[in-house]
């Protein structure tokens, strides 16, 4: 049985055993991001795609106000009243409870429900399993209670749930990619206007290989939110001279150099990276239009250096893997991916070199860190959807 069918069967069976037949089931994928990191909350561009690994949810209404949740993979359950929602010390329920909390605050008519979740998105690997849970939940509740929300409204709500209930001031990329993903396409998303378009992404002769350090990123701990605050500090300084600058999207390198170079070195470096990354993404999109994947790959390496040296969100394991990849035959581009401090590198690797690359990386990683390296070859898939069962 495929991984996908296994997860769907698991949530359906466990739901049925605990609560009777589910009313509906939804799947929502994890995501990759080809280039454009930490640019979403700076209102720049990102280039993510949904992948063929997803979170599955089986759901049904209750006759009371309780929310009963079960995580099949973890074999943990939690019950909480809709009338007294608060974050759970177990992390996973908060991605579902946060959505219920937002729906309630927005005045949507929901009542109690049961839900069982499971998935094959590796947790803490930088593939946005949390956004996938949030999107699956909001999509499922929207269907279950016939709320009539648009996909974009659901994405915004999922982001708000993460910002307010989970406490991570993340941007919109992960939820957008999970909800709007499309097979064989990457999403060029303008995080300021939320205009987007699907860029066909034909993997002619190469694969997307993720190498998972298994270092658990602690995004919700302070560093991610600190980076955001440092960028905002830079914007505040630039805006004194250039009031039209509302985010780093509106700034250019000249402004960063003339107004930030002499000040707080961290604020300067963070802003310099973001302004360069926004421009790099735009140039990278042009490479894709020109079918020049080699030029695109070089930009991925540049992104890694910036994330590591200027934005300082990498870690030794990620740096090691990005360095390793640079010297291997058949590697078109490689970099750390996502929020950082652990998780995966994303590598574009020519078909003929994939096996050697993965084995070589695992051996080198084991020698250096005495740890096993996980790897995933991912395909680009569709976004959040109902599952027929
Ligand atoms: C995490 C956040 C996203 C984005 C990335 C970095 O995945 O959830 O909003 O900021 O980090 O690009």
mmCIF file of C-alpha atoms and ligand atoms in Angstrom:
data_model
loop_
_atom_site.group_PDB
_atom_site.id
_atom_site.type_symbol
_atom_site.label_atom_id
_atom_site.label_comp_id
_atom_site.label_asym_id
_atom_site.label_seq_id
_atom_site.Cartn_x
_atom_site.Cartn_y
_atom_site.Cartn_z
ATOM 1 C CA UNK A 1 0.000 0.000 0.000
ATOM 2 C CA UNK A 2 1.377 3.476 -0.808
ATOM 3 C CA UNK A 3 2.294 5.785 2.078
ATOM 4 C CA UNK A 4 -0.629 8.001 1.057
ATOM 5 C CA UNK A 5 -3.170 5.215 1.258
ATOM 6 C CA UNK A 6 -1.687 3.975 4.510
ATOM 7 C CA UNK A 7 -2.182 7.349 6.193
ATOM 8 C CA UNK A 8 -5.704 7.776 4.844
ATOM 9 C CA UNK A 9 -6.633 4.279 5.987
ATOM 10 C CA UNK A 10 -5.047 4.848 9.387
ATOM 11 C CA UNK A 11 -7.004 8.014 10.174
ATOM 12 C CA UNK A 12 -10.219 6.538 8.834
ATOM 13 C CA UNK A 13 -9.867 3.321 10.841
ATOM 14 C CA UNK A 14 -8.868 5.048 14.048
ATOM 15 C CA UNK A 15 -11.667 7.561 13.680
ATOM 16 C CA UNK A 16 -14.193 4.796 13.060
ATOM 17 C CA UNK A 17 -12.991 2.821 16.083
ATOM 18 C CA UNK A 18 -13.207 5.832 18.376
ATOM 19 C CA UNK A 19 -16.200 7.799 17.072
ATOM 20 C CA UNK A 20 -18.015 5.913 14.295
ATOM 21 C CA UNK A 21 -17.764 6.816 10.624
ATOM 22 C CA UNK A 22 -16.052 10.180 9.819
ATOM 23 C CA UNK A 23 -18.130 12.726 7.912
ATOM 24 C CA UNK A 24 -15.248 13.704 5.702
ATOM 25 C CA UNK A 25 -11.507 13.396 5.192
ATOM 26 C CA UNK A 26 -8.983 15.947 3.965
ATOM 27 C CA UNK A 27 -5.334 15.857 3.015
ATOM 28 C CA UNK A 28 -2.976 18.795 2.993
ATOM 29 C CA UNK A 29 0.630 18.567 1.803
ATOM 30 C CA UNK A 30 3.968 19.712 3.167
ATOM 31 C CA UNK A 31 6.015 22.104 1.051
ATOM 32 C CA UNK A 32 9.425 22.801 -0.342
ATOM 33 C CA UNK A 33 10.748 26.221 -1.279
ATOM 34 C CA UNK A 34 13.124 26.492 -4.197
ATOM 35 C CA UNK A 35 14.453 29.947 -3.393
ATOM 36 C CA UNK A 36 13.354 33.066 -1.488
ATOM 37 C CA UNK A 37 13.875 32.295 2.178
ATOM 38 C CA UNK A 38 12.688 34.574 5.016
ATOM 39 C CA UNK A 39 11.359 36.888 2.338
ATOM 40 C CA UNK A 40 7.658 36.212 3.005
ATOM 41 C CA UNK A 41 7.310 38.277 6.182
ATOM 42 C CA UNK A 42 9.422 40.962 4.501
ATOM 43 C CA UNK A 43 6.681 41.084 1.854
ATOM 44 C CA UNK A 44 8.985 39.924 -0.927
ATOM 45 C CA UNK A 45 8.551 36.888 -3.184
ATOM 46 C CA UNK A 46 8.791 33.167 -2.517
ATOM 47 C CA UNK A 47 8.898 30.147 -4.827
ATOM 48 C CA UNK A 48 7.406 27.190 -2.971
ATOM 49 C CA UNK A 49 5.598 24.065 -4.098
ATOM 50 C CA UNK A 50 3.465 21.454 -2.377
ATOM 51 C CA UNK A 51 4.983 17.970 -2.160
ATOM 52 C CA UNK A 52 3.724 14.414 -2.297
ATOM 53 C CA UNK A 53 3.852 14.043 1.487
ATOM 54 C CA UNK A 54 0.829 15.181 3.436
ATOM 55 C CA UNK A 55 -1.164 15.379 6.649
ATOM 56 C CA UNK A 56 -4.473 13.512 6.679
ATOM 57 C CA UNK A 57 -7.449 14.326 8.846
ATOM 58 C CA UNK A 58 -10.727 12.463 9.439
ATOM 59 C CA UNK A 59 -13.378 14.621 11.030
ATOM 60 C CA UNK A 60 -17.009 14.665 12.187
ATOM 61 C CA UNK A 61 -19.381 16.840 14.245
ATOM 62 C CA UNK A 62 -20.258 16.231 17.881
ATOM 63 C CA UNK A 63 -23.488 17.150 19.578
ATOM 64 C CA UNK A 64 -21.706 19.084 22.349
ATOM 65 C CA UNK A 65 -19.095 21.851 22.420
ATOM 66 C CA UNK A 66 -16.093 19.581 22.915
ATOM 67 C CA UNK A 67 -13.162 19.127 20.586
ATOM 68 C CA UNK A 68 -11.739 15.595 20.748
ATOM 69 C CA UNK A 69 -8.445 15.161 18.919
ATOM 70 C CA UNK A 70 -6.306 12.112 18.357
ATOM 71 C CA UNK A 71 -2.841 12.016 16.752
ATOM 72 C CA UNK A 72 -2.607 8.520 15.301
ATOM 73 C CA UNK A 73 1.176 8.601 14.747
ATOM 74 C CA UNK A 74 1.878 9.699 18.293
ATOM 75 C CA UNK A 75 -0.981 7.756 19.870
ATOM 76 C CA UNK A 76 -1.981 10.801 21.902
ATOM 77 C CA UNK A 77 -5.405 12.284 22.510
ATOM 78 C CA UNK A 78 -6.712 15.503 23.930
ATOM 79 C CA UNK A 79 -10.179 16.859 24.724
ATOM 80 C CA UNK A 80 -10.998 20.523 25.216
ATOM 81 C CA UNK A 81 -14.150 22.605 25.251
ATOM 82 C CA UNK A 82 -14.645 25.092 22.451
ATOM 83 C CA UNK A 83 -15.734 27.511 25.169
ATOM 84 C CA UNK A 84 -12.386 27.492 26.980
ATOM 85 C CA UNK A 85 -9.700 27.071 24.349
ATOM 86 C CA UNK A 86 -6.111 27.449 25.436
ATOM 87 C CA UNK A 87 -2.771 26.214 24.105
ATOM 88 C CA UNK A 88 -1.877 22.667 25.109
ATOM 89 C CA UNK A 89 1.594 21.862 26.502
ATOM 90 C CA UNK A 90 1.689 19.085 23.902
ATOM 91 C CA UNK A 91 2.548 21.015 20.747
ATOM 92 C CA UNK A 92 0.568 19.134 18.086
ATOM 93 C CA UNK A 93 -3.009 19.920 19.253
ATOM 94 C CA UNK A 94 -2.310 23.646 19.018
ATOM 95 C CA UNK A 95 -2.288 23.568 15.219
ATOM 96 C CA UNK A 96 -5.880 22.300 15.287
ATOM 97 C CA UNK A 97 -7.088 24.200 18.342
ATOM 98 C CA UNK A 98 -5.613 27.445 16.937
ATOM 99 C CA UNK A 99 -7.888 27.113 13.907
ATOM 100 C CA UNK A 100 -10.970 26.513 16.055
ATOM 101 C CA UNK A 101 -9.953 29.553 18.099
ATOM 102 C CA UNK A 102 -9.696 31.743 14.977
ATOM 103 C CA UNK A 103 -12.996 30.518 13.563
ATOM 104 C CA UNK A 104 -14.680 31.310 16.848
ATOM 105 C CA UNK A 105 -13.102 34.762 17.056
ATOM 106 C CA UNK A 106 -14.216 35.491 13.491
ATOM 107 C CA UNK A 107 -17.776 34.552 14.471
ATOM 108 C CA UNK A 108 -18.137 31.407 12.342
ATOM 109 C CA UNK A 109 -20.875 29.064 13.605
ATOM 110 C CA UNK A 110 -18.927 25.991 14.653
ATOM 111 C CA UNK A 111 -19.643 23.514 17.431
ATOM 112 C CA UNK A 112 -17.769 20.545 18.878
ATOM 113 C CA UNK A 113 -16.016 18.029 16.604
ATOM 114 C CA UNK A 114 -13.877 14.906 16.643
ATOM 115 C CA UNK A 115 -10.745 14.610 14.537
ATOM 116 C CA UNK A 116 -7.982 12.089 13.955
ATOM 117 C CA UNK A 117 -4.739 13.193 12.260
ATOM 118 C CA UNK A 118 -1.712 11.395 10.854
ATOM 119 C CA UNK A 119 0.723 11.994 8.032
ATOM 120 C CA UNK A 120 3.939 11.214 6.250
ATOM 121 C CA UNK A 121 5.414 14.733 6.328
ATOM 122 C CA UNK A 122 8.545 14.328 8.458
ATOM 123 C CA UNK A 123 8.086 16.421 11.606
ATOM 124 C CA UNK A 124 10.502 19.243 12.378
ATOM 125 C CA UNK A 125 12.269 18.753 9.055
ATOM 126 C CA UNK A 126 11.416 22.196 7.669
ATOM 127 C CA UNK A 127 8.692 20.793 5.395
ATOM 128 C CA UNK A 128 5.905 22.673 7.166
ATOM 129 C CA UNK A 129 4.059 19.807 8.735
ATOM 130 C CA UNK A 130 2.474 22.360 11.077
ATOM 131 C CA UNK A 131 1.083 24.486 8.225
ATOM 132 C CA UNK A 132 -0.190 21.270 6.642
ATOM 133 C CA UNK A 133 -2.090 20.406 9.844
ATOM 134 C CA UNK A 134 -3.518 23.921 10.023
ATOM 135 C CA UNK A 135 -4.600 23.911 6.376
ATOM 136 C CA UNK A 136 -6.093 20.432 6.671
ATOM 137 C CA UNK A 137 -8.029 21.539 9.754
ATOM 138 C CA UNK A 138 -9.382 24.793 8.380
ATOM 139 C CA UNK A 139 -10.326 23.126 5.086
ATOM 140 C CA UNK A 140 -12.056 20.275 6.912
ATOM 141 C CA UNK A 141 -13.973 22.588 9.269
ATOM 142 C CA UNK A 142 -14.964 24.837 6.383
ATOM 143 C CA UNK A 143 -16.517 21.823 4.657
ATOM 144 C CA UNK A 144 -17.970 20.274 7.803
ATOM 145 C CA UNK A 145 -19.797 23.397 8.982
ATOM 146 C CA UNK A 146 -20.363 24.773 5.451
ATOM 147 C CA UNK A 147 -18.677 28.080 6.282
ATOM 148 C CA UNK A 148 -18.136 29.262 2.713
ATOM 149 C CA UNK A 149 -14.577 30.494 3.142
ATOM 150 C CA UNK A 150 -12.345 31.004 0.108
ATOM 151 C CA UNK A 151 -8.945 29.304 -0.093
ATOM 152 C CA UNK A 152 -7.218 32.616 0.542
ATOM 153 C CA UNK A 153 -9.344 33.281 3.621
ATOM 154 C CA UNK A 154 -8.416 29.842 4.907
ATOM 155 C CA UNK A 155 -4.717 30.499 4.292
ATOM 156 C CA UNK A 156 -4.865 33.799 6.160
ATOM 157 C CA UNK A 157 -6.702 32.151 9.022
ATOM 158 C CA UNK A 158 -4.138 29.350 9.247
ATOM 159 C CA UNK A 159 -1.337 31.919 9.375
ATOM 160 C CA UNK A 160 -3.152 33.860 12.085
ATOM 161 C CA UNK A 161 -3.634 30.681 14.110
ATOM 162 C CA UNK A 162 0.108 30.018 13.946
ATOM 163 C CA UNK A 163 0.944 33.654 14.807
ATOM 164 C CA UNK A 164 -1.480 34.004 17.688
ATOM 165 C CA UNK A 165 -2.180 30.559 19.159
ATOM 166 C CA UNK A 166 1.161 28.831 18.496
ATOM 167 C CA UNK A 167 3.123 32.067 18.878
ATOM 168 C CA UNK A 168 5.357 31.876 15.801
ATOM 169 C CA UNK A 169 5.285 35.093 13.782
ATOM 170 C CA UNK A 170 5.662 33.181 10.529
ATOM 171 C CA UNK A 171 4.875 34.577 7.107
ATOM 172 C CA UNK A 172 2.254 33.279 4.715
ATOM 173 C CA UNK A 173 4.381 31.012 2.505
ATOM 174 C CA UNK A 174 3.865 27.630 4.152
ATOM 175 C CA UNK A 175 0.094 27.800 4.343
ATOM 176 C CA UNK A 176 -0.196 29.292 0.885
ATOM 177 C CA UNK A 177 1.906 26.509 -0.622
ATOM 178 C CA UNK A 178 0.021 23.773 1.195
ATOM 179 C CA UNK A 179 -3.386 25.119 0.167
ATOM 180 C CA UNK A 180 -2.626 26.326 -3.384
ATOM 181 C CA UNK A 181 -0.022 23.745 -4.467
ATOM 182 C CA UNK A 182 -0.289 22.287 -7.957
ATOM 183 C CA UNK A 183 1.403 19.234 -9.451
ATOM 184 C CA UNK A 184 4.411 20.010 -11.678
ATOM 185 C CA UNK A 185 4.368 23.726 -10.856
ATOM 186 C CA UNK A 186 6.061 26.048 -8.407
ATOM 187 C CA UNK A 187 4.139 29.018 -7.060
ATOM 188 C CA UNK A 188 5.649 32.430 -7.597
ATOM 189 C CA UNK A 189 3.955 34.318 -4.803
ATOM 190 C CA UNK A 190 4.177 38.033 -4.198
ATOM 191 C CA UNK A 191 3.764 38.200 -0.420
ATOM 192 C CA UNK A 192 2.794 41.881 -0.520
ATOM 193 C CA UNK A 193 -0.093 41.769 -3.005
ATOM 194 C CA UNK A 194 -0.672 37.989 -2.707
ATOM 195 C CA UNK A 195 -0.733 37.837 -6.500
ATOM 196 C CA UNK A 196 0.628 34.501 -7.585
ATOM 197 C CA UNK A 197 1.202 32.465 -10.635
ATOM 198 C CA UNK A 198 2.099 28.880 -11.289
ATOM 199 C CA UNK A 199 5.425 28.468 -13.044
ATOM 200 C CA UNK A 200 5.650 25.125 -14.824
ATOM 201 C CA UNK A 201 8.502 23.207 -13.234
ATOM 202 C CA UNK A 202 9.594 20.421 -15.494
ATOM 203 C CA UNK A 203 12.162 18.219 -13.886
ATOM 204 C CA UNK A 204 13.976 17.403 -17.075
ATOM 205 C CA UNK A 205 16.684 14.987 -15.996
ATOM 206 C CA UNK A 206 16.970 15.923 -12.340
ATOM 207 C CA UNK A 207 15.364 15.129 -9.009
ATOM 208 C CA UNK A 208 14.581 17.120 -5.896
ATOM 209 C CA UNK A 209 16.474 15.473 -3.066
ATOM 210 C CA UNK A 210 16.015 16.529 0.544
ATOM 211 C CA UNK A 211 18.690 15.633 3.055
ATOM 212 C CA UNK A 212 17.358 15.676 6.595
ATOM 213 C CA UNK A 213 19.873 16.497 9.332
ATOM 214 C CA UNK A 214 17.273 15.385 11.889
ATOM 215 C CA UNK A 215 18.359 18.383 13.914
ATOM 216 C CA UNK A 216 15.046 19.631 15.261
ATOM 217 C CA UNK A 217 14.610 23.288 14.550
ATOM 218 C CA UNK A 218 13.129 25.272 17.389
ATOM 219 C CA UNK A 219 11.485 27.918 15.250
ATOM 220 C CA UNK A 220 8.936 28.855 17.866
ATOM 221 C CA UNK A 221 11.750 29.629 20.243
ATOM 222 C CA UNK A 222 13.045 33.108 19.930
ATOM 223 C CA UNK A 223 15.372 33.153 16.905
ATOM 224 C CA UNK A 224 12.763 33.269 14.130
ATOM 225 C CA UNK A 225 10.834 36.052 15.817
ATOM 226 C CA UNK A 226 14.118 37.862 16.507
ATOM 227 C CA UNK A 227 15.019 37.835 12.803
ATOM 228 C CA UNK A 228 11.676 39.364 12.036
ATOM 229 C CA UNK A 229 12.206 42.077 14.646
ATOM 230 C CA UNK A 230 15.699 42.813 13.268
ATOM 231 C CA UNK A 231 14.262 43.310 9.789
ATOM 232 C CA UNK A 232 11.583 45.605 11.190
ATOM 233 C CA UNK A 233 14.257 47.590 13.025
ATOM 234 C CA UNK A 234 16.082 48.084 9.712
ATOM 235 C CA UNK A 235 12.879 49.206 7.990
ATOM 236 C CA UNK A 236 12.208 51.752 10.759
ATOM 237 C CA UNK A 237 15.635 53.336 10.211
ATOM 238 C CA UNK A 238 15.335 53.413 6.421
ATOM 239 C CA UNK A 239 11.798 54.810 6.649
ATOM 240 C CA UNK A 240 13.052 57.898 8.499
ATOM 241 C CA UNK A 241 14.721 58.980 5.244
ATOM 242 C CA UNK A 242 12.409 57.160 2.839
ATOM 243 C CA UNK A 243 8.874 57.183 4.250
ATOM 244 C CA UNK A 244 7.601 55.135 1.307
ATOM 245 C CA UNK A 245 9.567 52.119 2.614
ATOM 246 C CA UNK A 246 7.081 50.019 4.576
ATOM 247 C CA UNK A 247 8.948 46.707 4.403
ATOM 248 C CA UNK A 248 12.267 45.427 3.055
ATOM 249 C CA UNK A 249 10.446 44.738 -0.203
ATOM 250 C CA UNK A 250 10.435 48.492 -0.770
ATOM 251 C CA UNK A 251 14.125 48.951 0.086
ATOM 252 C CA UNK A 252 17.188 48.608 -2.132
ATOM 253 C CA UNK A 253 20.826 47.821 -1.509
ATOM 254 C CA UNK A 254 21.788 51.498 -1.736
ATOM 255 C CA UNK A 255 19.470 52.349 1.170
ATOM 256 C CA UNK A 256 20.794 49.438 3.209
ATOM 257 C CA UNK A 257 24.399 50.453 2.617
ATOM 258 C CA UNK A 258 23.959 54.155 3.227
ATOM 259 C CA UNK A 259 21.597 53.971 6.213
ATOM 260 C CA UNK A 260 22.357 50.689 7.969
ATOM 261 C CA UNK A 261 26.030 49.916 7.335
ATOM 262 C CA UNK A 262 27.324 52.057 10.187
ATOM 263 C CA UNK A 263 24.727 50.902 12.735
ATOM 264 C CA UNK A 264 23.852 47.628 14.449
ATOM 265 C CA UNK A 265 25.807 45.040 12.508
ATOM 266 C CA UNK A 266 23.152 42.344 12.854
ATOM 267 C CA UNK A 267 20.366 44.596 11.585
ATOM 268 C CA UNK A 268 22.603 45.571 8.660
ATOM 269 C CA UNK A 269 23.468 41.978 7.744
ATOM 270 C CA UNK A 270 19.896 40.730 8.037
ATOM 271 C CA UNK A 271 18.534 43.504 5.831
ATOM 272 C CA UNK A 272 21.318 43.150 3.293
ATOM 273 C CA UNK A 273 20.567 39.462 2.907
ATOM 274 C CA UNK A 274 16.819 39.972 2.495
ATOM 275 C CA UNK A 275 17.142 42.712 -0.122
ATOM 276 C CA UNK A 276 19.603 40.539 -2.069
ATOM 277 C CA UNK A 277 17.414 37.440 -1.689
ATOM 278 C CA UNK A 278 14.337 39.194 -3.060
ATOM 279 C CA UNK A 279 16.333 40.250 -6.129
ATOM 280 C CA UNK A 280 17.912 36.795 -6.431
ATOM 281 C CA UNK A 281 14.511 35.135 -6.530
ATOM 282 C CA UNK A 282 13.348 37.391 -9.329
ATOM 283 C CA UNK A 283 16.492 36.637 -11.338
ATOM 284 C CA UNK A 284 16.024 32.940 -10.528
ATOM 285 C CA UNK A 285 12.504 32.990 -11.947
ATOM 286 C CA UNK A 286 13.909 34.419 -15.142
ATOM 287 C CA UNK A 287 16.383 31.509 -15.233
ATOM 288 C CA UNK A 288 13.456 29.105 -15.036
ATOM 289 C CA UNK A 289 11.633 30.924 -17.812
ATOM 290 C CA UNK A 290 14.833 30.663 -19.879
ATOM 291 C CA UNK A 291 15.035 26.971 -19.016
ATOM 292 C CA UNK A 292 18.463 27.597 -17.477
ATOM 293 C CA UNK A 293 18.390 25.342 -14.447
ATOM 294 C CA UNK A 294 22.186 25.559 -14.009
ATOM 295 C CA UNK A 295 22.035 29.328 -13.469
ATOM 296 C CA UNK A 296 19.147 28.775 -11.067
ATOM 297 C CA UNK A 297 21.168 26.202 -9.123
ATOM 298 C CA UNK A 298 24.055 28.617 -8.650
ATOM 299 C CA UNK A 299 21.656 31.056 -7.022
ATOM 300 C CA UNK A 300 20.599 28.358 -4.555
ATOM 301 C CA UNK A 301 24.225 28.056 -3.413
ATOM 302 C CA UNK A 302 24.397 31.843 -3.010
ATOM 303 C CA UNK A 303 21.224 31.783 -0.934
ATOM 304 C CA UNK A 304 22.769 29.238 1.389
ATOM 305 C CA UNK A 305 25.831 31.396 1.976
ATOM 306 C CA UNK A 306 23.635 34.390 2.794
ATOM 307 C CA UNK A 307 21.399 32.401 5.137
ATOM 308 C CA UNK A 308 24.427 30.995 6.893
ATOM 309 C CA UNK A 309 26.730 34.015 7.113
ATOM 310 C CA UNK A 310 24.438 37.044 7.071
ATOM 311 C CA UNK A 311 21.045 35.860 8.242
ATOM 312 C CA UNK A 312 22.623 33.299 10.590
ATOM 313 C CA UNK A 313 19.836 30.741 10.542
ATOM 314 C CA UNK A 314 21.919 27.743 9.503
ATOM 315 C CA UNK A 315 23.718 25.237 11.731
ATOM 316 C CA UNK A 316 26.896 23.164 11.356
ATOM 317 C CA UNK A 317 25.023 20.149 10.002
ATOM 318 C CA UNK A 318 23.264 22.187 7.287
ATOM 319 C CA UNK A 319 26.483 23.989 6.366
ATOM 320 C CA UNK A 320 28.266 20.667 6.122
ATOM 321 C CA UNK A 321 25.649 19.257 3.738
ATOM 322 C CA UNK A 322 25.523 22.371 1.561
ATOM 323 C CA UNK A 323 29.336 22.325 1.315
ATOM 324 C CA UNK A 324 29.361 18.630 0.560
ATOM 325 C CA UNK A 325 26.812 19.077 -2.213
ATOM 326 C CA UNK A 326 28.852 21.830 -3.869
ATOM 327 C CA UNK A 327 31.668 19.430 -4.642
ATOM 328 C CA UNK A 328 29.585 16.543 -5.991
ATOM 329 C CA UNK A 329 29.059 15.574 -9.606
ATOM 330 C CA UNK A 330 25.565 16.136 -10.899
ATOM 331 C CA UNK A 331 24.460 18.598 -8.205
ATOM 332 C CA UNK A 332 22.819 21.593 -9.864
ATOM 333 C CA UNK A 333 22.074 23.552 -6.693
ATOM 334 C CA UNK A 334 21.799 23.051 -2.941
ATOM 335 C CA UNK A 335 20.959 25.033 0.143
ATOM 336 C CA UNK A 336 19.325 24.853 3.535
ATOM 337 C CA UNK A 337 15.569 25.227 3.302
ATOM 338 C CA UNK A 338 12.872 26.796 5.455
ATOM 339 C CA UNK A 339 13.166 28.647 8.729
ATOM 340 C CA UNK A 340 16.517 27.107 9.595
ATOM 341 C CA UNK A 341 18.435 25.946 12.681
ATOM 342 C CA UNK A 342 18.001 22.352 11.502
ATOM 343 C CA UNK A 343 15.758 20.442 9.142
ATOM 344 C CA UNK A 344 16.664 19.735 5.522
ATOM 345 C CA UNK A 345 18.804 20.880 2.672
ATOM 346 C CA UNK A 346 17.150 20.958 -0.744
ATOM 347 C CA UNK A 347 19.292 19.653 -3.604
ATOM 348 C CA UNK A 348 18.621 19.556 -7.330
ATOM 349 C CA UNK A 349 20.509 16.502 -8.531
ATOM 350 C CA UNK A 350 20.842 15.026 -12.025
ATOM 351 C CA UNK A 351 19.103 11.656 -12.371
ATOM 352 C CA UNK A 352 22.282 9.688 -12.964
ATOM 353 C CA UNK A 353 23.940 11.057 -9.822
ATOM 354 C CA UNK A 354 21.073 10.737 -7.330
ATOM 355 C CA UNK A 355 22.053 7.379 -5.814
ATOM 356 C CA UNK A 356 25.740 8.192 -5.494
ATOM 357 C CA UNK A 357 24.913 11.591 -4.052
ATOM 358 C CA UNK A 358 22.600 10.210 -1.377
ATOM 359 C CA UNK A 359 24.956 7.414 -0.347
ATOM 360 C CA UNK A 360 27.967 9.716 -0.347
ATOM 361 C CA UNK A 361 26.172 12.327 1.753
ATOM 362 C CA UNK A 362 25.036 9.721 4.276
ATOM 363 C CA UNK A 363 28.553 8.341 4.667
ATOM 364 C CA UNK A 364 30.154 11.766 4.990
ATOM 365 C CA UNK A 365 27.498 12.862 7.485
ATOM 366 C CA UNK A 366 27.934 9.748 9.593
ATOM 367 C CA UNK A 367 31.709 10.182 9.628
ATOM 368 C CA UNK A 368 31.443 13.795 10.652
ATOM 369 C CA UNK A 369 28.529 13.717 13.128
ATOM 370 C CA UNK A 370 28.110 10.017 13.996
ATOM 371 C CA UNK A 371 24.447 10.440 13.032
ATOM 372 C CA UNK A 372 22.291 8.836 10.362
ATOM 373 C CA UNK A 373 21.156 11.105 7.564
ATOM 374 C CA UNK A 374 17.653 10.708 6.194
ATOM 375 C CA UNK A 375 16.875 11.501 2.587
ATOM 376 C CA UNK A 376 13.675 11.988 0.623
ATOM 377 C CA UNK A 377 13.180 12.300 -3.108
ATOM 378 C CA UNK A 378 10.070 14.421 -3.450
ATOM 379 C CA UNK A 379 7.686 15.115 -6.277
ATOM 380 C CA UNK A 380 5.641 18.291 -6.594
ATOM 381 C CA UNK A 381 1.980 17.616 -5.897
ATOM 382 C CA UNK A 382 -1.420 19.237 -5.513
ATOM 383 C CA UNK A 383 -2.623 21.360 -2.592
ATOM 384 C CA UNK A 384 -5.250 20.753 0.095
ATOM 385 C CA UNK A 385 -8.195 18.629 -0.994
ATOM 386 C CA UNK A 386 -11.043 16.407 0.132
ATOM 387 C CA UNK A 387 -10.330 12.698 0.010
ATOM 388 C CA UNK A 388 -12.924 10.375 -1.430
ATOM 389 C CA UNK A 389 -13.387 7.371 0.786
HETATM 390 C C1 LIG B 1 9.225 29.143 8.059
HETATM 391 C C2 LIG B 1 8.050 30.110 8.138
HETATM 392 C C3 LIG B 1 7.782 30.742 6.766
HETATM 393 C C4 LIG B 1 9.044 31.346 6.173
HETATM 394 C C5 LIG B 1 10.200 30.352 6.251
HETATM 395 C C6 LIG B 1 11.499 30.969 5.835
HETATM 396 O O1 LIG B 1 8.920 28.052 7.249
HETATM 397 O O2 LIG B 1 6.906 29.447 8.587
HETATM 398 O O3 LIG B 1 6.767 31.716 6.885
HETATM 399 O O4 LIG B 1 9.358 32.558 6.785
HETATM 400 O O5 LIG B 1 10.359 29.818 7.569
HETATM 401 O O6 LIG B 1 11.469 31.303 4.493
#
